[in-house]
mmCIF file of C-alpha atoms and ligand atoms in Angstrom:
data_model
loop_
_atom_site.group_PDB
_atom_site.id
_atom_site.type_symbol
_atom_site.label_atom_id
_atom_site.label_comp_id
_atom_site.label_asym_id
_atom_site.label_seq_id
_atom_site.Cartn_x
_atom_site.Cartn_y
_atom_site.Cartn_z
ATOM 1 C CA MET A 1 8.773 -9.417 13.641
ATOM 2 C CA ARG A 2 7.868 -9.930 17.125
ATOM 3 C CA ASP A 3 7.531 -6.587 19.428
ATOM 4 C CA ALA A 4 10.417 -7.789 21.503
ATOM 5 C CA ASP A 5 12.850 -8.380 18.819
ATOM 6 C CA ILE A 6 12.653 -4.625 18.231
ATOM 7 C CA THR A 7 13.138 -4.089 22.098
ATOM 8 C CA VAL A 8 16.378 -6.162 22.020
ATOM 9 C CA ARG A 9 17.803 -4.116 19.181
ATOM 10 C CA VAL A 10 16.847 -0.717 20.360
ATOM 11 C CA SER A 11 18.311 -1.652 23.651
ATOM 12 C CA ALA A 12 21.777 -2.183 22.241
ATOM 13 C CA THR A 13 21.960 1.558 21.001
ATOM 14 C CA ALA A 14 23.899 3.538 23.256
ATOM 15 C CA ASP A 15 21.889 6.840 23.075
ATOM 16 C CA PRO A 16 19.219 7.008 25.918
ATOM 17 C CA ALA A 17 16.975 9.448 23.807
ATOM 18 C CA ALA A 18 17.075 7.292 20.807
ATOM 19 C CA VAL A 19 16.174 4.226 23.214
ATOM 20 C CA ARG A 20 13.200 6.366 24.558
ATOM 21 C CA ALA A 21 12.370 7.438 21.131
ATOM 22 C CA ALA A 22 12.398 3.773 19.583
ATOM 23 C CA ARG A 23 10.564 2.337 22.940
ATOM 24 C CA MET A 24 7.755 4.918 22.495
ATOM 25 C CA GLY A 25 7.384 3.805 18.820
ATOM 26 C CA LEU A 26 7.067 0.489 19.839
ATOM 27 C CA LEU A 27 4.177 1.131 22.314
ATOM 28 C CA LEU A 28 2.332 2.993 19.472
ATOM 29 C CA ARG A 29 2.907 0.485 16.890
ATOM 30 C CA SER A 30 1.630 -2.220 19.381
ATOM 31 C CA LEU A 31 -1.592 -0.096 20.321
ATOM 32 C CA ARG A 32 -2.184 0.411 16.412
ATOM 33 C CA ASP A 33 -1.664 -3.230 15.526
ATOM 34 C CA ARG A 34 -3.318 -5.043 18.474
ATOM 35 C CA GLY A 35 -5.568 -2.477 19.730
ATOM 36 C CA PRO A 36 -6.358 -0.793 23.353
ATOM 37 C CA ARG A 37 -4.751 -2.775 26.165
ATOM 38 C CA SER A 38 -4.197 -2.091 30.020
ATOM 39 C CA ARG A 39 -0.921 -0.456 30.743
ATOM 40 C CA GLY A 40 0.234 -3.653 32.468
ATOM 41 C CA ARG A 41 -0.489 -5.877 29.374
ATOM 42 C CA LEU A 42 1.079 -3.350 27.276
ATOM 43 C CA ALA A 43 4.586 -3.512 29.222
ATOM 44 C CA VAL A 44 4.282 -7.416 29.095
ATOM 45 C CA GLU A 45 3.569 -7.696 25.342
ATOM 46 C CA THR A 46 6.261 -5.068 24.356
ATOM 47 C CA GLY A 47 8.969 -6.456 26.891
ATOM 48 C CA LEU A 48 9.209 -3.306 28.734
ATOM 49 C CA THR A 49 9.156 -3.132 32.608
ATOM 50 C CA ARG A 50 5.797 -1.712 34.032
ATOM 51 C CA THR A 51 7.498 1.378 35.427
ATOM 52 C CA VAL A 52 9.341 2.277 32.039
ATOM 53 C CA ALA A 53 6.092 1.523 30.084
ATOM 54 C CA THR A 54 3.923 3.643 32.282
ATOM 55 C CA GLY A 55 6.290 6.644 31.993
ATOM 56 C CA LEU A 56 6.487 6.221 28.174
ATOM 57 C CA VAL A 57 2.507 6.160 27.996
ATOM 58 C CA ASP A 58 2.548 9.346 30.024
ATOM 59 C CA GLU A 59 4.754 11.151 27.461
ATOM 60 C CA LEU A 60 2.783 9.704 24.455
ATOM 61 C CA ALA A 61 -0.373 11.112 26.289
ATOM 62 C CA GLU A 62 1.237 14.611 26.606
ATOM 63 C CA LEU A 63 1.974 14.444 22.759
ATOM 64 C CA GLY A 64 -1.889 13.775 22.269
ATOM 65 C CA LEU A 65 -0.977 10.284 20.768
ATOM 66 C CA VAL A 66 -2.664 8.159 23.398
ATOM 67 C CA SER A 67 -5.441 8.386 26.103
ATOM 68 C CA CYS A 68 -5.567 6.545 29.123
ATOM 69 C CA GLU A 69 -9.072 5.717 30.657
ATOM 70 C CA ASP A 70 -9.713 4.069 34.114
ATOM 71 C CA ALA A 71 -11.245 0.738 33.195
ATOM 72 C CA ASP A 72 -13.262 0.811 36.668
ATOM 73 C CA ARG A 73 -15.234 3.729 35.365
ATOM 74 C CA ARG A 74 -16.512 1.442 32.372
ATOM 75 C CA GLY A 75 -17.396 -1.329 34.897
ATOM 76 C CA ALA A 76 -14.800 -3.580 33.772
ATOM 77 C CA GLY A 77 -14.096 -5.411 37.009
ATOM 78 C CA ARG A 78 -10.250 -5.330 37.955
ATOM 79 C CA PRO A 79 -8.946 -1.859 38.353
ATOM 80 C CA GLY A 80 -6.738 -0.883 35.382
ATOM 81 C CA VAL A 81 -5.815 1.740 32.933
ATOM 82 C CA GLN A 82 -6.764 1.022 29.326
ATOM 83 C CA VAL A 83 -4.584 2.747 26.950
ATOM 84 C CA ARG A 84 -5.894 3.788 23.764
ATOM 85 C CA LEU A 85 -4.208 5.098 20.487
ATOM 86 C CA VAL A 86 -5.559 8.599 19.581
ATOM 87 C CA GLY A 87 -4.434 9.073 15.741
ATOM 88 C CA SER A 88 -6.217 12.088 14.658
ATOM 89 C CA SER A 89 -3.478 14.647 15.330
ATOM 90 C CA VAL A 90 -1.260 13.328 12.543
ATOM 91 C CA CYS A 91 -1.605 11.870 9.241
ATOM 92 C CA GLY A 92 0.337 10.560 6.379
ATOM 93 C CA VAL A 93 -0.461 11.327 2.637
ATOM 94 C CA GLY A 94 -0.323 8.519 0.040
ATOM 95 C CA ALA A 95 -0.472 9.369 -3.833
ATOM 96 C CA GLU A 96 -0.322 7.063 -6.850
ATOM 97 C CA ILE A 97 0.562 7.750 -10.476
ATOM 98 C CA ASN A 98 -0.936 5.089 -12.800
ATOM 99 C CA VAL A 99 -1.324 5.010 -16.705
ATOM 100 C CA ASP A 100 -5.355 5.607 -16.356
ATOM 101 C CA HIS A 101 -5.728 7.272 -13.028
ATOM 102 C CA LEU A 102 -4.339 9.430 -10.064
ATOM 103 C CA ALA A 103 -5.370 8.912 -6.552
ATOM 104 C CA VAL A 104 -4.631 10.673 -3.293
ATOM 105 C CA VAL A 105 -5.416 9.524 0.494
ATOM 106 C CA ALA A 106 -4.623 11.003 3.876
ATOM 107 C CA VAL A 107 -4.704 8.378 6.605
ATOM 108 C CA ASP A 108 -4.394 9.304 10.340
ATOM 109 C CA LEU A 109 -2.074 7.249 12.787
ATOM 110 C CA ALA A 110 -5.257 5.033 13.591
ATOM 111 C CA GLY A 111 -5.863 4.068 10.100
ATOM 112 C CA SER A 112 -8.889 6.439 9.481
ATOM 113 C CA VAL A 113 -9.115 8.020 6.056
ATOM 114 C CA ILE A 114 -9.461 11.913 6.627
ATOM 115 C CA ALA A 115 -9.282 12.716 2.900
ATOM 116 C CA GLU A 116 -9.352 11.043 -0.642
ATOM 117 C CA PHE A 117 -9.467 12.237 -4.209
ATOM 118 C CA ARG A 118 -9.020 10.359 -7.516
ATOM 119 C CA ARG A 119 -9.312 11.337 -11.190
ATOM 120 C CA GLY A 120 -9.164 9.437 -14.457
ATOM 121 C CA ILE A 121 -6.349 10.539 -16.744
ATOM 122 C CA ASP A 122 -4.646 9.476 -20.101
ATOM 123 C CA GLY A 123 -1.139 9.048 -18.898
ATOM 124 C CA ARG A 124 0.160 8.143 -22.164
ATOM 125 C CA SER A 125 -0.783 11.532 -23.969
ATOM 126 C CA LEU A 126 0.264 13.520 -21.261
ATOM 127 C CA PRO A 127 3.718 14.471 -20.686
ATOM 128 C CA PRO A 128 5.206 13.705 -17.238
ATOM 129 C CA GLU A 129 4.992 17.381 -16.192
ATOM 130 C CA GLY A 130 1.419 17.400 -17.144
ATOM 131 C CA VAL A 131 0.431 14.520 -14.881
ATOM 132 C CA LEU A 132 2.767 15.664 -11.997
ATOM 133 C CA ALA A 133 0.875 19.026 -12.125
ATOM 134 C CA GLU A 134 -2.606 17.265 -11.946
ATOM 135 C CA LEU A 135 -1.194 15.107 -8.840
ATOM 136 C CA ALA A 136 0.152 17.950 -7.171
ATOM 137 C CA GLY A 137 -3.191 19.511 -7.451
ATOM 138 C CA LEU A 138 -4.906 16.487 -5.950
ATOM 139 C CA VAL A 139 -2.281 16.459 -3.035
ATOM 140 C CA ASP A 140 -2.758 19.969 -2.462
ATOM 141 C CA ASP A 141 -6.672 19.584 -1.842
ATOM 142 C CA ALA A 142 -5.680 16.661 0.582
ATOM 143 C CA LEU A 143 -3.121 18.999 2.377
ATOM 144 C CA ALA A 144 -6.121 21.518 2.811
ATOM 145 C CA GLU A 145 -8.422 18.861 4.126
ATOM 146 C CA ALA A 146 -5.825 17.588 6.731
ATOM 147 C CA ARG A 147 -5.483 21.141 7.990
ATOM 148 C CA THR A 148 -9.173 21.621 8.370
ATOM 149 C CA ALA A 149 -9.365 18.272 10.405
ATOM 150 C CA GLY A 150 -6.400 19.711 12.594
ATOM 151 C CA ALA A 151 -4.038 16.906 11.557
ATOM 152 C CA THR A 152 -0.282 17.567 11.070
ATOM 153 C CA VAL A 153 1.013 15.763 7.787
ATOM 154 C CA ALA A 154 4.097 13.850 8.502
ATOM 155 C CA GLY A 155 4.996 13.218 5.033
ATOM 156 C CA ILE A 156 3.812 12.708 1.504
ATOM 157 C CA THR A 157 4.638 9.305 -0.409
ATOM 158 C CA VAL A 158 3.820 9.119 -4.222
ATOM 159 C CA GLY A 159 3.538 5.571 -5.612
ATOM 160 C CA VAL A 160 4.463 5.091 -9.368
ATOM 161 C CA ALA A 161 3.923 2.004 -11.645
ATOM 162 C CA GLY A 162 7.498 1.493 -12.435
ATOM 163 C CA LEU A 163 11.097 1.295 -11.172
ATOM 164 C CA VAL A 164 12.064 3.681 -8.591
ATOM 165 C CA ASP A 165 15.691 3.737 -7.383
ATOM 166 C CA THR A 166 15.399 3.814 -3.730
ATOM 167 C CA ALA A 167 18.819 5.720 -3.159
ATOM 168 C CA THR A 168 18.211 8.568 -5.653
ATOM 169 C CA GLN A 169 14.431 8.556 -5.132
ATOM 170 C CA ARG A 170 14.138 8.873 -9.263
ATOM 171 C CA VAL A 171 11.882 7.222 -11.389
ATOM 172 C CA THR A 172 14.051 5.092 -13.481
ATOM 173 C CA LEU A 173 11.742 3.417 -15.838
ATOM 174 C CA ALA A 174 7.843 3.373 -16.140
ATOM 175 C CA PRO A 175 7.358 1.527 -19.246
ATOM 176 C CA ASN A 176 3.615 1.800 -19.399
ATOM 177 C CA LEU A 177 3.714 5.641 -18.860
ATOM 178 C CA GLY A 178 6.745 6.070 -21.157
ATOM 179 C CA TRP A 179 8.562 7.691 -18.351
ATOM 180 C CA ARG A 180 12.516 7.565 -18.142
ATOM 181 C CA ASP A 181 14.833 8.845 -15.142
ATOM 182 C CA ILE A 182 12.134 11.509 -14.050
ATOM 183 C CA ASP A 183 12.534 13.362 -10.616
ATOM 184 C CA ALA A 184 9.019 13.141 -9.539
ATOM 185 C CA ALA A 185 9.588 13.634 -5.902
ATOM 186 C CA GLU A 186 11.336 17.011 -6.533
ATOM 187 C CA ASP A 187 8.836 17.954 -9.185
ATOM 188 C CA VAL A 188 5.659 17.513 -6.815
ATOM 189 C CA ARG A 189 7.627 19.300 -3.761
ATOM 190 C CA ARG A 190 8.404 22.380 -6.063
ATOM 191 C CA ARG A 191 4.583 22.680 -7.129
ATOM 192 C CA LEU A 192 3.672 22.294 -3.474
ATOM 193 C CA ALA A 193 5.714 24.710 -2.323
ATOM 194 C CA THR A 194 4.064 27.532 -4.423
ATOM 195 C CA THR A 195 0.919 26.958 -2.006
ATOM 196 C CA ALA A 196 1.887 25.063 1.190
ATOM 197 C CA THR A 197 4.792 26.486 3.387
ATOM 198 C CA PRO A 198 6.622 24.490 4.528
ATOM 199 C CA VAL A 199 6.094 21.456 2.388
ATOM 200 C CA PRO A 200 5.916 18.039 4.294
ATOM 201 C CA PRO A 201 8.703 15.471 2.897
ATOM 202 C CA VAL A 202 7.881 14.042 -0.312
ATOM 203 C CA ARG A 203 9.380 10.645 -1.348
ATOM 204 C CA VAL A 204 8.567 8.384 -4.322
ATOM 205 C CA ALA A 205 8.175 4.705 -4.194
ATOM 206 C CA ASN A 206 7.053 1.680 -6.450
ATOM 207 C CA GLU A 207 3.216 1.529 -6.297
ATOM 208 C CA ALA A 208 3.063 -2.398 -5.724
ATOM 209 C CA THR A 209 5.668 -1.984 -2.851
ATOM 210 C CA LEU A 210 3.431 0.469 -1.110
ATOM 211 C CA ALA A 211 0.481 -1.924 -1.849
ATOM 212 C CA ALA A 212 2.163 -4.590 0.019
ATOM 213 C CA THR A 213 2.882 -2.214 2.760
ATOM 214 C CA ALA A 214 -0.860 -1.943 3.310
ATOM 215 C CA GLU A 215 -1.248 -5.599 3.319
ATOM 216 C CA LEU A 216 1.263 -6.358 6.268
ATOM 217 C CA ASP A 217 -0.348 -7.589 9.333
ATOM 218 C CA PRO A 218 1.894 -8.564 12.198
ATOM 219 C CA THR A 219 -0.807 -10.609 13.963
ATOM 220 C CA ASP A 220 -1.360 -12.839 10.817
ATOM 221 C CA ALA A 221 1.585 -15.378 10.550
ATOM 222 C CA ASP A 222 0.513 -16.388 7.141
ATOM 223 C CA ARG A 223 1.331 -12.758 6.029
ATOM 224 C CA ALA A 224 4.862 -12.804 7.204
ATOM 225 C CA ASP A 225 5.882 -14.354 4.054
ATOM 226 C CA MET A 226 3.621 -13.233 1.114
ATOM 227 C CA VAL A 227 3.154 -12.428 -2.499
ATOM 228 C CA VAL A 228 1.027 -9.343 -3.425
ATOM 229 C CA LEU A 229 -0.123 -9.086 -6.864
ATOM 230 C CA TYR A 230 -1.479 -5.677 -7.768
ATOM 231 C CA GLY A 231 -3.396 -5.554 -10.884
ATOM 232 C CA GLU A 232 -3.461 -2.426 -12.664
ATOM 233 C CA VAL A 233 -3.335 -1.598 -16.411
ATOM 234 C CA GLY A 234 -0.130 -3.714 -16.029
ATOM 235 C CA LEU A 235 0.823 -6.096 -13.092
ATOM 236 C CA GLY A 236 2.816 -4.670 -10.135
ATOM 237 C CA GLY A 237 4.266 -7.139 -7.559
ATOM 238 C CA ALA A 238 5.913 -7.174 -4.064
ATOM 239 C CA ILE A 239 7.391 -10.121 -2.107
ATOM 240 C CA VAL A 240 7.022 -9.806 1.625
ATOM 241 C CA SER A 241 9.540 -11.909 3.761
ATOM 242 C CA GLY A 242 9.924 -11.997 7.314
ATOM 243 C CA GLY A 243 7.165 -9.483 7.746
ATOM 244 C CA ARG A 244 9.241 -6.722 5.463
ATOM 245 C CA VAL A 245 8.586 -5.752 1.666
ATOM 246 C CA ALA A 246 12.037 -7.199 0.330
ATOM 247 C CA PRO A 247 13.274 -4.254 -1.921
ATOM 248 C CA GLY A 248 16.367 -6.101 -3.620
ATOM 249 C CA ARG A 249 19.493 -4.213 -4.149
ATOM 250 C CA HIS A 250 18.151 -0.835 -5.762
ATOM 251 C CA GLY A 251 14.421 -1.362 -4.730
ATOM 252 C CA TRP A 252 13.703 -2.794 -8.028
ATOM 253 C CA ALA A 253 12.512 -6.437 -6.777
ATOM 254 C CA GLY A 254 9.072 -7.547 -7.400
ATOM 255 C CA GLU A 255 8.743 -6.507 -11.218
ATOM 256 C CA ILE A 256 6.700 -9.775 -11.800
ATOM 257 C CA GLY A 257 4.646 -8.391 -14.477
ATOM 258 C CA HIS A 258 7.676 -8.822 -16.790
ATOM 259 C CA LEU A 259 8.052 -12.570 -16.057
ATOM 260 C CA PRO A 260 7.743 -14.109 -19.624
ATOM 261 C CA VAL A 261 4.882 -16.492 -19.706
ATOM 262 C CA ASP A 262 4.006 -16.849 -23.171
ATOM 263 C CA PRO A 263 6.801 -16.513 -25.852
ATOM 264 C CA ARG A 264 4.440 -16.323 -28.764
ATOM 265 C CA GLY A 265 2.174 -13.783 -26.984
ATOM 266 C CA ARG A 266 1.521 -10.246 -27.393
ATOM 267 C CA LEU A 267 4.057 -7.214 -27.246
ATOM 268 C CA CYS A 268 4.268 -5.657 -23.708
ATOM 269 C CA GLY A 269 4.651 -1.824 -23.042
ATOM 270 C CA CYS A 270 8.357 -2.787 -21.978
ATOM 271 C CA GLY A 271 9.323 -3.969 -25.526
ATOM 272 C CA ARG A 272 9.555 -7.462 -24.653
ATOM 273 C CA THR A 273 7.188 -9.965 -25.835
ATOM 274 C CA GLY A 274 4.603 -12.194 -23.470
ATOM 275 C CA CYS A 275 5.303 -10.644 -20.251
ATOM 276 C CA TRP A 276 2.853 -11.789 -17.484
ATOM 277 C CA GLU A 277 1.250 -8.387 -17.399
ATOM 278 C CA THR A 278 0.174 -8.638 -21.182
ATOM 279 C CA VAL A 279 -2.129 -11.305 -20.369
ATOM 280 C CA VAL A 280 -3.638 -10.412 -16.556
ATOM 281 C CA GLY A 281 -3.391 -6.411 -16.574
ATOM 282 C CA LEU A 282 -6.527 -4.618 -16.916
ATOM 283 C CA ARG A 283 -5.866 -3.701 -20.497
ATOM 284 C CA ALA A 284 -5.663 -7.422 -21.253
ATOM 285 C CA LEU A 285 -8.930 -7.874 -19.386
ATOM 286 C CA LEU A 286 -10.699 -5.100 -21.177
ATOM 287 C CA GLU A 287 -9.559 -6.342 -24.611
ATOM 288 C CA ALA A 288 -11.069 -9.469 -23.953
ATOM 289 C CA ALA A 289 -14.192 -8.555 -22.297
ATOM 290 C CA THR A 290 -15.073 -5.418 -24.261
ATOM 291 C CA ASP A 291 -15.077 -3.802 -27.818
ATOM 292 C CA PRO A 292 -12.942 -0.820 -28.495
ATOM 293 C CA ASP A 293 -15.905 1.552 -28.401
ATOM 294 C CA ASP A 294 -17.331 0.189 -25.058
ATOM 295 C CA PRO A 295 -17.707 3.106 -22.481
ATOM 296 C CA VAL A 296 -15.749 0.997 -20.027
ATOM 297 C CA ARG A 297 -12.396 1.741 -21.841
ATOM 298 C CA ASP A 298 -12.998 5.714 -21.780
ATOM 299 C CA PRO A 299 -10.126 6.869 -19.744
ATOM 300 C CA VAL A 300 -12.095 9.833 -18.612
ATOM 301 C CA LEU A 301 -13.815 7.327 -16.152
ATOM 302 C CA THR A 302 -12.375 6.733 -12.855
ATOM 303 C CA LEU A 303 -10.956 3.091 -12.349
ATOM 304 C CA GLU A 304 -13.903 2.508 -9.736
ATOM 305 C CA GLU A 305 -16.458 3.404 -12.365
ATOM 306 C CA ARG A 306 -15.054 1.001 -14.964
ATOM 307 C CA LEU A 307 -14.672 -1.920 -12.430
ATOM 308 C CA ALA A 308 -18.432 -1.222 -11.166
ATOM 309 C CA THR A 309 -19.420 -1.793 -14.667
ATOM 310 C CA LEU A 310 -17.455 -4.926 -15.124
ATOM 311 C CA VAL A 311 -18.880 -6.148 -11.621
ATOM 312 C CA GLU A 312 -22.063 -5.457 -12.601
ATOM 313 C CA ARG A 313 -21.768 -7.566 -16.027
ATOM 314 C CA ALA A 314 -20.146 -10.340 -14.143
ATOM 315 C CA ARG A 315 -23.170 -10.547 -11.613
ATOM 316 C CA LEU A 316 -25.606 -10.674 -14.492
ATOM 317 C CA ALA A 317 -23.479 -13.594 -15.665
ATOM 318 C CA ASP A 318 -22.623 -12.070 -19.018
ATOM 319 C CA GLY A 319 -21.067 -14.768 -21.083
ATOM 320 C CA ARG A 320 -18.203 -12.625 -22.613
ATOM 321 C CA THR A 321 -17.445 -11.099 -19.437
ATOM 322 C CA LEU A 322 -17.142 -14.325 -17.646
ATOM 323 C CA ALA A 323 -15.029 -15.930 -19.874
ATOM 324 C CA ALA A 324 -12.579 -12.931 -20.131
ATOM 325 C CA LEU A 325 -12.473 -13.359 -16.083
ATOM 326 C CA ASP A 326 -11.692 -17.024 -16.398
ATOM 327 C CA GLU A 327 -8.962 -16.554 -18.876
ATOM 328 C CA VAL A 328 -7.415 -13.854 -16.823
ATOM 329 C CA GLY A 329 -7.835 -16.048 -13.566
ATOM 330 C CA THR A 330 -6.143 -18.861 -15.333
ATOM 331 C CA TRP A 331 -3.209 -16.836 -16.508
ATOM 332 C CA LEU A 332 -2.907 -15.262 -12.989
ATOM 333 C CA GLY A 333 -2.766 -18.651 -11.579
ATOM 334 C CA THR A 334 -0.136 -19.886 -14.023
ATOM 335 C CA GLY A 335 2.143 -17.138 -12.926
ATOM 336 C CA ALA A 336 1.383 -17.147 -9.312
ATOM 337 C CA ALA A 337 2.353 -20.879 -9.405
ATOM 338 C CA ILE A 338 5.801 -20.151 -10.649
ATOM 339 C CA LEU A 339 6.094 -17.667 -7.342
ATOM 340 C CA VAL A 340 4.502 -20.225 -5.078
ATOM 341 C CA ASN A 341 7.032 -22.792 -6.385
ATOM 342 C CA THR A 342 9.791 -20.355 -5.782
ATOM 343 C CA LEU A 343 8.868 -18.689 -2.471
ATOM 344 C CA ASN A 344 6.466 -20.881 -0.636
ATOM 345 C CA PRO A 345 4.487 -17.878 0.654
ATOM 346 C CA GLY A 346 1.758 -18.277 3.366
ATOM 347 C CA THR A 347 -0.401 -15.821 1.458
ATOM 348 C CA VAL A 348 -0.915 -14.899 -2.152
ATOM 349 C CA VAL A 349 -2.932 -11.540 -1.965
ATOM 350 C CA LEU A 350 -5.036 -10.533 -5.001
ATOM 351 C CA SER A 351 -4.727 -6.528 -4.783
ATOM 352 C CA GLY A 352 -5.719 -3.546 -6.960
ATOM 353 C CA TYR A 353 -8.283 -4.497 -9.584
ATOM 354 C CA PHE A 354 -7.930 -8.090 -9.020
ATOM 355 C CA ALA A 355 -9.539 -7.481 -5.573
ATOM 356 C CA VAL A 356 -12.618 -6.009 -7.131
ATOM 357 C CA LEU A 357 -13.102 -8.817 -9.237
ATOM 358 C CA GLY A 358 -11.658 -11.360 -6.923
ATOM 359 C CA GLU A 359 -14.890 -13.382 -6.523
ATOM 360 C CA TRP A 360 -14.651 -14.398 -10.234
ATOM 361 C CA LEU A 361 -10.721 -14.535 -10.289
ATOM 362 C CA ARG A 362 -9.863 -16.625 -7.268
ATOM 363 C CA PRO A 363 -11.232 -20.228 -8.227
ATOM 364 C CA ALA A 364 -9.281 -20.066 -11.378
ATOM 365 C CA VAL A 365 -6.046 -18.953 -9.411
ATOM 366 C CA GLU A 366 -6.541 -21.721 -6.794
ATOM 367 C CA ALA A 367 -7.215 -24.204 -9.457
ATOM 368 C CA ARG A 368 -3.868 -23.565 -11.273
ATOM 369 C CA LEU A 369 -2.039 -23.373 -7.758
ATOM 370 C CA ALA A 370 -3.401 -26.841 -7.000
ATOM 371 C CA ALA A 371 -2.175 -28.250 -10.461
ATOM 372 C CA ASP A 372 0.999 -26.462 -10.801
ATOM 373 C CA VAL A 373 2.627 -26.246 -7.293
ATOM 374 C CA LEU A 374 4.947 -29.156 -6.514
ATOM 375 C CA ALA A 375 4.300 -29.231 -2.755
ATOM 376 C CA PRO A 376 1.221 -30.691 -1.343
ATOM 377 C CA ARG A 377 -1.955 -28.699 -0.923
ATOM 378 C CA ALA A 378 -0.557 -25.922 -3.100
ATOM 379 C CA GLY A 379 2.339 -25.419 -0.473
ATOM 380 C CA GLY A 380 -0.120 -24.409 2.002
ATOM 381 C CA THR A 381 -0.508 -21.254 0.480
ATOM 382 C CA ARG A 382 -3.829 -19.194 1.064
ATOM 383 C CA VAL A 383 -5.108 -16.806 -1.751
ATOM 384 C CA ALA A 384 -6.585 -13.843 -0.060
ATOM 385 C CA ILE A 385 -8.438 -10.775 -1.759
ATOM 386 C CA SER A 386 -7.212 -7.580 -0.405
ATOM 387 C CA ALA A 387 -9.723 -5.545 1.542
ATOM 388 C CA PHE A 388 -8.309 -2.214 0.047
ATOM 389 C CA GLY A 389 -8.058 -3.138 -3.761
ATOM 390 C CA PRO A 390 -7.330 -0.482 -5.987
ATOM 391 C CA THR A 391 -6.635 1.828 -2.879
ATOM 392 C CA ALA A 392 -4.220 -0.457 -1.224
ATOM 393 C CA ALA A 393 -1.168 1.559 -2.964
ATOM 394 C CA VAL A 394 -2.259 5.003 -1.753
ATOM 395 C CA ARG A 395 -3.224 3.401 1.580
ATOM 396 C CA GLY A 396 0.429 2.093 1.774
ATOM 397 C CA GLY A 397 1.717 5.287 0.838
ATOM 398 C CA ALA A 398 -0.004 6.993 3.660
ATOM 399 C CA LEU A 399 1.335 4.430 6.161
ATOM 400 C CA VAL A 400 4.989 4.776 4.784
ATOM 401 C CA SER A 401 4.628 8.564 5.356
ATOM 402 C CA LEU A 402 3.713 7.787 8.981
ATOM 403 C CA GLU A 403 6.736 5.756 9.489
ATOM 404 C CA PRO A 404 9.299 8.645 10.961
ATOM 405 C CA VAL A 405 6.392 9.551 13.511
ATOM 406 C CA LEU A 406 6.118 5.687 14.744
ATOM 407 C CA SER A 407 10.136 5.549 14.737
ATOM 408 C CA ASP A 408 10.409 8.480 16.807
ATOM 409 C CA PRO A 409 7.087 9.885 18.243
ATOM 410 C CA THR A 410 9.212 12.871 20.129
ATOM 411 C CA ALA A 411 9.860 14.344 16.689
ATOM 412 C CA LEU A 412 5.962 15.161 16.370
ATOM 413 C CA ALA A 413 6.602 18.080 18.658
ATOM 414 C CA GLU A 414 8.744 19.667 16.101
ATOM 415 C CA LEU A 415 6.236 18.536 13.373
ATOM 416 C CA HIS A 416 3.147 20.229 14.909
ATOM 417 C CA GLY A 417 5.265 23.434 15.243
ATOM 418 C CA GLY A 418 6.567 23.319 11.535
ATOM 419 C CA THR A 419 3.879 22.256 9.298
ATOM 420 C CA ARG A 420 0.551 23.211 10.801
HETATM 421 ZN ZN1 LIG B 1 7.276 -6.421 -20.039
#
């Protein structure tokens, strides 16, 4: 979406305070996504008059969210004030519950990571309360670090590898964890309330949806329509259309891991046979690349440690590892071709564990797209490797947690007073 489109929409609202808040958010987003600029350029690019933009920038500076620096002093030629986002006073927390690992990150408004924690778990043998207690402990550590850094926490968003009902905020079904109808947000909120008062708002979302949020880039036209493939024990997915993650009717869109690709294949965690994730999930790669007693399969290790070992073996050209990566890459491309034929995305992003091993997976994916997509040049679709990899979901969760501040920066004064 172009900045000007947002302007048109908010201008139609009658409430002047709401218009002002939305315009301040528009300026903040523009500074975050496109970097520091002069007040004049900022006004032109956001479709605001220079007078209005200057007044709003002053208000944002009073809230401590932007700094204004005289360009003359930096010897930049023409006089003008450079406006820069100052993100350190507020952060969002993203958390992730997966079958074999938990992760938490706190990211400030400028995108800098201020706290990061992760832990390997065996999510299949632990009951949901046990997993949520471990996660709440990590979130609590992140809240403490944010406090030490002087940042107000705008919210906490927990990503789960499963179906999350956006309206009720309940985890409807997480097949690989064996969860059904779990109120994860309320559970985490209750646990945090014993140490943090008041507790920042807690929300829950599908982890691949959050991973896709981290991949959004309004400055890249090829990312306005994209498919994000988030590789974990299974396979999560999200479809981005017109610059937004498409949630579907109940928030359940993107369950591409359960596309049937191999009717005579393996049993899936969901109870069906031959789902796409049974041939591309980390479990499938580990089964193809390692023996059952291989330390890489040890759930006590963090995901990063396991992947680092696989990367090392691939770099040493270990035959079994390379063959397994080629097999997974070929299946990944076979399923991706179905999505490219259906959606004609500008980009297919290999995220999650796929990104760490992207160097070896991408050639096979591109070969399948070239062979299986009807449109010329694979529909012009680019295969990109996520810069965030397995941290994309927690990063996306942190970004989603910051949304209320970007929608209404004036609410920050209240947050500063309430949660510090
Ligand atoms: Zn399945």
